[in-house]
Amino acid sequence: MEIIIFKDRDRAGEYAAALIAAITEECAAAGRSAVWGVATGSSPESTYQHLQKRVAEGLDVSAVKAFALDEYVGLDPAHPESYRSVIEAEVVKKVGLAPQNVHVLDGMASDIPSECANYEQKIKAACGVDVQILGIGANGHIGFNEPGSSLASRTRIKTLAPKTVADNARFFDGDTSRVPVHCLTQGIGTIMEARKIVLVADGPNKAAAVASMAEGPISTMCPGSVLQLHPNVTVVLDEAAASELKLKDYYNFAQENIPDFQRP
Ligand code: GLP
């Protein structure tokens, strides 16, 4: 796991966007379109802003495909806080991906198991995800895989943890009763199949989750800790989110001494 700490959220987002742009260009050079895994939430906002700049500077995303991580169950897709709406605003309108190339789970599906199985099929048909953008919940969740999730799980329905309901109430005028209790989410096993994972986190309320994810035991108590088993993860942090890392000095030292061929 590579951990890179920046002064602030904007620099972190710039770096994450550079990684994603590089993978997108590598795929194009190999004659195929990249597949992005896209996250919602505040964490990747700066990454999307910088991807928007990259596109303005010439990065071609016209054939990039994207799969969202998760969606609320029972929330009208037209609701501004549905993840479909958020992905349309951030990834389609802002970054410029073609709407027909961007897939989001249908949280209103009448047959939820089929919806989840079909989504897994669509990812497979696209030959898997080249680069997965991830945030992390304050309780260590990735996607909506709450503590207690199987580390081998596939796309399925989950019940949100009360902590997540409380955290996400800020998107619903602070009213926890308006936050849906159920969601559909790519499983941890699904996420782990991405070829590259870029996790972005900022702010002091993520510091404990980031430390457990990177330096704690691999455990369902912190679903993000499973990323320790993935061979190609870059964690991009601001100073506040990195503040509880025990090996912070080492991560900085490693970046100062990065071999030339590994520089982005
Ligand atoms: C949300 C999403 C996750 C996101 C996480 C952190 O509930 N389901 O995909 O990474 O929680 O959100 P934020 O970046 O807004 O702190």
mmCIF file of C-alpha atoms and ligand atoms in Angstrom:
data_model
loop_
_atom_site.group_PDB
_atom_site.id
_atom_site.type_symbol
_atom_site.label_atom_id
_atom_site.label_comp_id
_atom_site.label_asym_id
_atom_site.label_seq_id
_atom_site.Cartn_x
_atom_site.Cartn_y
_atom_site.Cartn_z
ATOM 1 C CA MET A 1 0.000 0.000 0.000
ATOM 2 C CA GLU A 2 1.469 3.314 -1.053
ATOM 3 C CA ILE A 3 0.513 6.217 1.226
ATOM 4 C CA ILE A 4 1.051 9.779 0.038
ATOM 5 C CA ILE A 5 0.382 12.728 2.298
ATOM 6 C CA PHE A 6 -0.291 16.224 0.932
ATOM 7 C CA LYS A 7 -0.613 19.596 2.654
ATOM 8 C CA ASP A 8 -4.248 19.908 1.717
ATOM 9 C CA ARG A 9 -7.225 18.315 0.012
ATOM 10 C CA ASP A 10 -6.730 20.168 -3.257
ATOM 11 C CA ARG A 11 -3.173 18.863 -3.766
ATOM 12 C CA ALA A 12 -4.343 15.366 -2.833
ATOM 13 C CA GLY A 13 -7.128 15.552 -5.413
ATOM 14 C CA GLU A 14 -4.700 16.808 -8.035
ATOM 15 C CA TYR A 15 -2.437 13.816 -7.441
ATOM 16 C CA ALA A 16 -5.312 11.300 -7.469
ATOM 17 C CA ALA A 17 -6.543 12.795 -10.754
ATOM 18 C CA ALA A 18 -3.035 12.490 -12.226
ATOM 19 C CA LEU A 19 -2.964 8.775 -11.355
ATOM 20 C CA ILE A 20 -6.367 8.197 -12.938
ATOM 21 C CA ALA A 21 -5.432 10.205 -16.031
ATOM 22 C CA ALA A 22 -2.221 8.167 -16.434
ATOM 23 C CA ILE A 23 -4.121 4.861 -16.282
ATOM 24 C CA THR A 24 -6.705 6.198 -18.735
ATOM 25 C CA GLU A 25 -3.919 7.119 -21.164
ATOM 26 C CA GLU A 26 -2.181 3.749 -20.708
ATOM 27 C CA CYS A 27 -5.422 1.971 -21.590
ATOM 28 C CA ALA A 28 -5.895 4.204 -24.651
ATOM 29 C CA ALA A 29 -2.303 3.482 -25.752
ATOM 30 C CA ALA A 30 -3.108 -0.238 -25.452
ATOM 31 C CA GLY A 31 -6.078 0.317 -27.775
ATOM 32 C CA ARG A 32 -8.924 0.075 -25.295
ATOM 33 C CA SER A 33 -11.046 2.390 -23.210
ATOM 34 C CA ALA A 34 -10.435 2.564 -19.482
ATOM 35 C CA VAL A 35 -13.015 1.458 -16.968
ATOM 36 C CA TRP A 36 -13.283 3.639 -13.866
ATOM 37 C CA GLY A 37 -14.932 2.685 -10.600
ATOM 38 C CA VAL A 38 -16.449 5.898 -9.278
ATOM 39 C CA ALA A 39 -17.305 6.910 -5.726
ATOM 40 C CA THR A 40 -19.659 9.536 -4.353
ATOM 41 C CA GLY A 41 -19.298 11.554 -1.151
ATOM 42 C CA SER A 42 -17.186 14.599 -0.408
ATOM 43 C CA SER A 43 -13.821 12.815 -0.522
ATOM 44 C CA PRO A 44 -13.446 12.496 -4.322
ATOM 45 C CA GLU A 45 -14.868 15.965 -5.155
ATOM 46 C CA SER A 46 -11.426 17.491 -5.547
ATOM 47 C CA THR A 47 -10.292 14.511 -7.651
ATOM 48 C CA TYR A 48 -13.208 15.103 -10.026
ATOM 49 C CA GLN A 49 -12.420 18.826 -10.206
ATOM 50 C CA HIS A 50 -8.870 18.025 -11.255
ATOM 51 C CA LEU A 51 -10.031 15.385 -13.725
ATOM 52 C CA GLN A 52 -12.230 18.084 -15.233
ATOM 53 C CA LYS A 53 -9.094 20.227 -15.684
ATOM 54 C CA ARG A 54 -7.238 17.295 -17.245
ATOM 55 C CA VAL A 55 -10.072 16.839 -19.734
ATOM 56 C CA ALA A 56 -9.956 20.569 -20.564
ATOM 57 C CA GLU A 57 -6.226 20.076 -21.209
ATOM 58 C CA GLY A 58 -6.879 17.209 -23.613
ATOM 59 C CA LEU A 59 -7.423 13.977 -21.660
ATOM 60 C CA ASP A 60 -9.824 11.946 -23.786
ATOM 61 C CA VAL A 61 -12.614 10.415 -21.695
ATOM 62 C CA SER A 62 -15.126 10.072 -24.505
ATOM 63 C CA ALA A 63 -14.978 6.264 -24.398
ATOM 64 C CA VAL A 64 -14.216 5.814 -20.687
ATOM 65 C CA LYS A 65 -16.731 3.577 -18.939
ATOM 66 C CA ALA A 66 -17.632 3.961 -15.288
ATOM 67 C CA PHE A 67 -19.361 1.921 -12.598
ATOM 68 C CA ALA A 68 -20.598 3.568 -9.418
ATOM 69 C CA LEU A 69 -19.946 1.824 -6.130
ATOM 70 C CA ASP A 70 -23.304 2.100 -4.470
ATOM 71 C CA GLU A 71 -26.811 3.573 -4.334
ATOM 72 C CA TYR A 72 -29.531 4.166 -1.768
ATOM 73 C CA VAL A 73 -32.527 1.833 -1.873
ATOM 74 C CA GLY A 74 -35.928 3.453 -2.347
ATOM 75 C CA LEU A 75 -34.689 6.963 -3.100
ATOM 76 C CA ASP A 76 -36.061 8.432 -6.325
ATOM 77 C CA PRO A 77 -33.138 8.510 -8.806
ATOM 78 C CA ALA A 78 -34.166 12.122 -9.582
ATOM 79 C CA HIS A 79 -33.609 13.092 -5.919
ATOM 80 C CA PRO A 80 -30.539 15.368 -5.827
ATOM 81 C CA GLU A 81 -28.875 13.123 -3.223
ATOM 82 C CA SER A 82 -29.430 9.839 -5.027
ATOM 83 C CA TYR A 83 -26.031 8.547 -6.058
ATOM 84 C CA ARG A 84 -27.290 8.487 -9.650
ATOM 85 C CA SER A 85 -27.819 12.267 -9.442
ATOM 86 C CA VAL A 86 -24.474 12.807 -7.719
ATOM 87 C CA ILE A 87 -22.617 10.710 -10.300
ATOM 88 C CA GLU A 88 -24.409 12.533 -13.129
ATOM 89 C CA ALA A 89 -23.362 15.886 -11.681
ATOM 90 C CA GLU A 90 -19.778 14.950 -10.790
ATOM 91 C CA VAL A 91 -18.748 12.389 -13.388
ATOM 92 C CA VAL A 92 -20.984 13.099 -16.408
ATOM 93 C CA LYS A 93 -21.508 16.885 -16.276
ATOM 94 C CA LYS A 94 -18.271 17.890 -14.555
ATOM 95 C CA VAL A 95 -15.675 15.415 -15.872
ATOM 96 C CA GLY A 96 -17.464 14.794 -19.156
ATOM 97 C CA LEU A 97 -18.013 11.050 -19.396
ATOM 98 C CA ALA A 98 -20.717 10.005 -21.874
ATOM 99 C CA PRO A 99 -23.951 9.251 -19.961
ATOM 100 C CA GLN A 100 -24.449 5.928 -21.737
ATOM 101 C CA ASN A 101 -21.033 4.773 -20.478
ATOM 102 C CA VAL A 102 -21.803 5.460 -16.824
ATOM 103 C CA HIS A 103 -23.566 2.782 -14.784
ATOM 104 C CA VAL A 104 -25.239 3.158 -11.402
ATOM 105 C CA LEU A 105 -27.102 0.463 -9.469
ATOM 106 C CA ASP A 106 -30.895 0.880 -9.539
ATOM 107 C CA GLY A 107 -32.010 1.349 -5.952
ATOM 108 C CA MET A 108 -35.670 1.214 -7.048
ATOM 109 C CA ALA A 109 -35.352 -2.224 -8.702
ATOM 110 C CA SER A 110 -38.233 -4.553 -7.858
ATOM 111 C CA ASP A 111 -35.930 -7.584 -7.996
ATOM 112 C CA ILE A 112 -32.885 -6.553 -5.997
ATOM 113 C CA PRO A 113 -30.902 -9.833 -6.211
ATOM 114 C CA SER A 114 -31.224 -9.753 -10.048
ATOM 115 C CA GLU A 115 -30.226 -6.084 -10.182
ATOM 116 C CA CYS A 116 -27.080 -6.874 -8.156
ATOM 117 C CA ALA A 117 -26.214 -9.978 -10.195
ATOM 118 C CA ASN A 118 -26.722 -8.048 -13.470
ATOM 119 C CA TYR A 119 -24.451 -5.277 -12.246
ATOM 120 C CA GLU A 120 -21.685 -7.791 -11.510
ATOM 121 C CA GLN A 121 -22.239 -9.185 -15.016
ATOM 122 C CA LYS A 122 -21.943 -5.715 -16.595
ATOM 123 C CA ILE A 123 -18.628 -5.113 -14.821
ATOM 124 C CA LYS A 124 -17.336 -8.484 -16.039
ATOM 125 C CA ALA A 125 -18.539 -7.758 -19.595
ATOM 126 C CA ALA A 126 -16.533 -4.519 -19.497
ATOM 127 C CA CYS A 127 -13.448 -6.651 -18.551
ATOM 128 C CA GLY A 128 -13.373 -5.323 -14.983
ATOM 129 C CA VAL A 129 -12.402 -2.032 -13.430
ATOM 130 C CA ASP A 130 -8.999 -0.541 -14.304
ATOM 131 C CA VAL A 131 -8.992 2.086 -11.589
ATOM 132 C CA GLN A 132 -11.322 2.254 -8.613
ATOM 133 C CA ILE A 133 -11.709 5.595 -6.838
ATOM 134 C CA LEU A 134 -12.612 5.063 -3.182
ATOM 135 C CA GLY A 135 -13.405 7.156 -0.158
ATOM 136 C CA ILE A 136 -13.610 5.704 3.333
ATOM 137 C CA GLY A 137 -16.349 6.135 5.914
ATOM 138 C CA ALA A 138 -15.503 7.351 9.417
ATOM 139 C CA ASN A 139 -16.318 3.797 10.572
ATOM 140 C CA GLY A 140 -13.967 2.269 7.985
ATOM 141 C CA HIS A 141 -16.576 1.362 5.363
ATOM 142 C CA ILE A 142 -15.721 1.247 1.673
ATOM 143 C CA GLY A 143 -18.626 1.614 -0.738
ATOM 144 C CA PHE A 144 -21.430 0.935 1.725
ATOM 145 C CA ASN A 145 -19.759 -2.183 3.115
ATOM 146 C CA GLU A 146 -20.279 -1.479 6.779
ATOM 147 C CA PRO A 147 -18.297 -3.102 9.612
ATOM 148 C CA GLY A 148 -19.397 -6.728 9.782
ATOM 149 C CA SER A 149 -19.440 -7.113 5.979
ATOM 150 C CA SER A 150 -17.916 -10.254 4.533
ATOM 151 C CA LEU A 151 -14.516 -9.466 3.107
ATOM 152 C CA ALA A 152 -15.452 -11.719 0.153
ATOM 153 C CA SER A 153 -18.873 -10.130 -0.441
ATOM 154 C CA ARG A 154 -20.363 -9.372 -3.864
ATOM 155 C CA THR A 155 -22.823 -6.668 -4.907
ATOM 156 C CA ARG A 156 -25.868 -6.850 -2.643
ATOM 157 C CA ILE A 157 -28.269 -4.991 -0.362
ATOM 158 C CA LYS A 158 -26.909 -3.726 2.963
ATOM 159 C CA THR A 159 -28.347 -1.940 5.989
ATOM 160 C CA LEU A 160 -26.540 1.303 6.775
ATOM 161 C CA ALA A 161 -24.848 1.600 10.161
ATOM 162 C CA PRO A 162 -26.438 4.249 12.411
ATOM 163 C CA LYS A 163 -23.064 6.076 12.285
ATOM 164 C CA THR A 164 -23.322 6.293 8.480
ATOM 165 C CA VAL A 165 -26.937 7.453 8.659
ATOM 166 C CA ALA A 166 -25.816 10.201 11.065
ATOM 167 C CA ASP A 167 -22.783 11.124 8.890
ATOM 168 C CA ASN A 168 -24.843 11.274 5.694
ATOM 169 C CA ALA A 169 -27.687 13.288 7.250
ATOM 170 C CA ARG A 170 -25.713 16.386 6.204
ATOM 171 C CA PHE A 171 -26.850 15.662 2.639
ATOM 172 C CA PHE A 172 -30.499 15.536 3.816
ATOM 173 C CA ASP A 173 -30.758 18.868 5.709
ATOM 174 C CA GLY A 174 -29.341 17.212 8.827
ATOM 175 C CA ASP A 175 -32.473 15.048 9.172
ATOM 176 C CA THR A 176 -31.481 11.418 9.912
ATOM 177 C CA SER A 177 -35.071 10.268 9.304
ATOM 178 C CA ARG A 178 -34.714 11.224 5.624
ATOM 179 C CA VAL A 179 -31.581 9.123 5.056
ATOM 180 C CA PRO A 180 -32.535 5.771 3.510
ATOM 181 C CA VAL A 181 -31.653 2.842 5.778
ATOM 182 C CA HIS A 182 -30.863 0.414 2.965
ATOM 183 C CA CYS A 183 -28.456 0.598 0.081
ATOM 184 C CA LEU A 184 -27.043 -1.485 -2.743
ATOM 185 C CA THR A 185 -23.276 -1.695 -2.832
ATOM 186 C CA GLN A 186 -20.549 -3.421 -4.746
ATOM 187 C CA GLY A 187 -19.155 -6.064 -2.414
ATOM 188 C CA ILE A 188 -15.699 -6.008 -0.921
ATOM 189 C CA GLY A 189 -14.770 -8.970 -3.139
ATOM 190 C CA THR A 190 -16.036 -6.986 -6.148
ATOM 191 C CA ILE A 191 -14.027 -3.885 -5.230
ATOM 192 C CA MET A 192 -10.891 -5.969 -4.650
ATOM 193 C CA GLU A 193 -10.962 -7.155 -8.278
ATOM 194 C CA ALA A 194 -10.168 -3.650 -9.568
ATOM 195 C CA ARG A 195 -6.663 -3.606 -11.047
ATOM 196 C CA LYS A 196 -5.730 -0.370 -9.282
ATOM 197 C CA ILE A 197 -7.331 1.333 -6.281
ATOM 198 C CA VAL A 198 -6.937 5.027 -5.441
ATOM 199 C CA LEU A 199 -8.367 5.855 -2.010
ATOM 200 C CA VAL A 200 -8.760 9.523 -1.116
ATOM 201 C CA ALA A 201 -9.461 10.831 2.382
ATOM 202 C CA ASP A 202 -9.223 14.202 4.034
ATOM 203 C CA GLY A 203 -10.069 15.877 7.305
ATOM 204 C CA PRO A 204 -9.603 14.940 10.960
ATOM 205 C CA ASN A 205 -12.781 12.840 11.182
ATOM 206 C CA LYS A 206 -11.182 10.291 8.830
ATOM 207 C CA ALA A 207 -7.893 9.998 10.757
ATOM 208 C CA ALA A 208 -8.887 7.004 12.924
ATOM 209 C CA ALA A 209 -10.445 5.093 9.995
ATOM 210 C CA VAL A 210 -7.368 5.725 7.828
ATOM 211 C CA ALA A 211 -5.047 4.463 10.583
ATOM 212 C CA SER A 212 -7.127 1.276 11.081
ATOM 213 C CA MET A 213 -7.366 0.749 7.335
ATOM 214 C CA ALA A 214 -3.632 1.030 6.704
ATOM 215 C CA GLU A 215 -2.041 -0.100 9.967
ATOM 216 C CA GLY A 216 -4.648 -2.062 11.902
ATOM 217 C CA PRO A 217 -5.423 -5.764 11.664
ATOM 218 C CA ILE A 218 -7.283 -6.980 8.584
ATOM 219 C CA SER A 219 -10.756 -7.304 9.974
ATOM 220 C CA THR A 220 -14.375 -6.844 9.080
ATOM 221 C CA MET A 221 -14.437 -4.335 11.966
ATOM 222 C CA CYS A 222 -12.685 -1.996 9.498
ATOM 223 C CA PRO A 223 -13.743 -3.114 6.002
ATOM 224 C CA GLY A 224 -11.153 -0.827 4.374
ATOM 225 C CA SER A 225 -8.376 -2.861 6.042
ATOM 226 C CA VAL A 226 -8.883 -5.555 3.389
ATOM 227 C CA LEU A 227 -7.038 -3.216 1.009
ATOM 228 C CA GLN A 228 -3.827 -4.364 2.713
ATOM 229 C CA LEU A 229 -4.288 -7.543 0.644
ATOM 230 C CA HIS A 230 -4.567 -5.685 -2.667
ATOM 231 C CA PRO A 231 -1.295 -5.459 -4.606
ATOM 232 C CA ASN A 232 -1.857 -2.018 -6.131
ATOM 233 C CA VAL A 233 -3.383 0.574 -3.808
ATOM 234 C CA THR A 234 -2.439 4.239 -3.510
ATOM 235 C CA VAL A 235 -3.866 6.119 -0.533
ATOM 236 C CA VAL A 236 -3.900 9.880 -1.060
ATOM 237 C CA LEU A 237 -4.391 11.923 2.118
ATOM 238 C CA ASP A 238 -4.253 15.412 3.483
ATOM 239 C CA GLU A 239 -2.292 16.074 6.690
ATOM 240 C CA ALA A 240 -5.384 15.859 8.906
ATOM 241 C CA ALA A 241 -6.495 12.458 7.619
ATOM 242 C CA ALA A 242 -2.913 11.179 8.034
ATOM 243 C CA SER A 243 -2.527 12.483 11.590
ATOM 244 C CA GLU A 244 -3.040 9.128 13.381
ATOM 245 C CA LEU A 245 -0.722 7.065 11.179
ATOM 246 C CA LYS A 246 2.128 5.561 13.217
ATOM 247 C CA LEU A 247 4.432 5.211 10.211
ATOM 248 C CA LYS A 248 3.734 8.688 8.814
ATOM 249 C CA ASP A 249 7.427 9.647 8.844
ATOM 250 C CA TYR A 250 8.290 6.497 6.924
ATOM 251 C CA TYR A 251 5.630 7.162 4.267
ATOM 252 C CA ASN A 252 7.015 10.685 3.792
ATOM 253 C CA PHE A 253 10.582 9.334 3.667
ATOM 254 C CA ALA A 254 9.571 6.763 1.051
ATOM 255 C CA GLN A 255 8.037 9.508 -1.109
ATOM 256 C CA GLU A 256 11.117 11.718 -0.786
ATOM 257 C CA ASN A 257 13.226 8.779 -1.967
ATOM 258 C CA ILE A 258 10.916 7.359 -4.588
ATOM 259 C CA PRO A 259 12.808 5.618 -7.416
ATOM 260 C CA ASP A 260 12.692 7.690 -10.601
ATOM 261 C CA PHE A 261 10.878 5.025 -12.586
ATOM 262 C CA GLN A 262 8.038 5.072 -10.048
ATOM 263 C CA ARG A 263 7.438 8.813 -10.277
ATOM 264 C CA PRO A 264 4.080 9.596 -11.891
HETATM 265 C C1 GLP B 1 -20.471 7.279 1.871
HETATM 266 C C2 GLP B 1 -20.327 6.443 0.596
HETATM 267 C C3 GLP B 1 -18.917 5.966 0.405
HETATM 268 C C4 GLP B 1 -18.003 7.103 0.777
HETATM 269 C C5 GLP B 1 -18.048 7.305 2.262
HETATM 270 C C6 GLP B 1 -17.343 8.548 2.736
HETATM 271 O O1 GLP B 1 -21.548 6.973 2.655
HETATM 272 N N1 GLP B 1 -21.199 5.324 0.484
HETATM 273 O O2 GLP B 1 -18.720 5.525 -0.935
HETATM 274 O O3 GLP B 1 -16.668 6.808 0.424
HETATM 275 O O4 GLP B 1 -19.374 7.223 2.745
HETATM 276 O O5 GLP B 1 -18.074 9.671 2.392
HETATM 277 P P1 GLP B 1 -17.463 11.151 2.379
HETATM 278 O O6 GLP B 1 -16.412 11.132 1.321
HETATM 279 O O7 GLP B 1 -18.586 12.044 2.032
HETATM 280 O O8 GLP B 1 -16.899 11.377 3.721
#
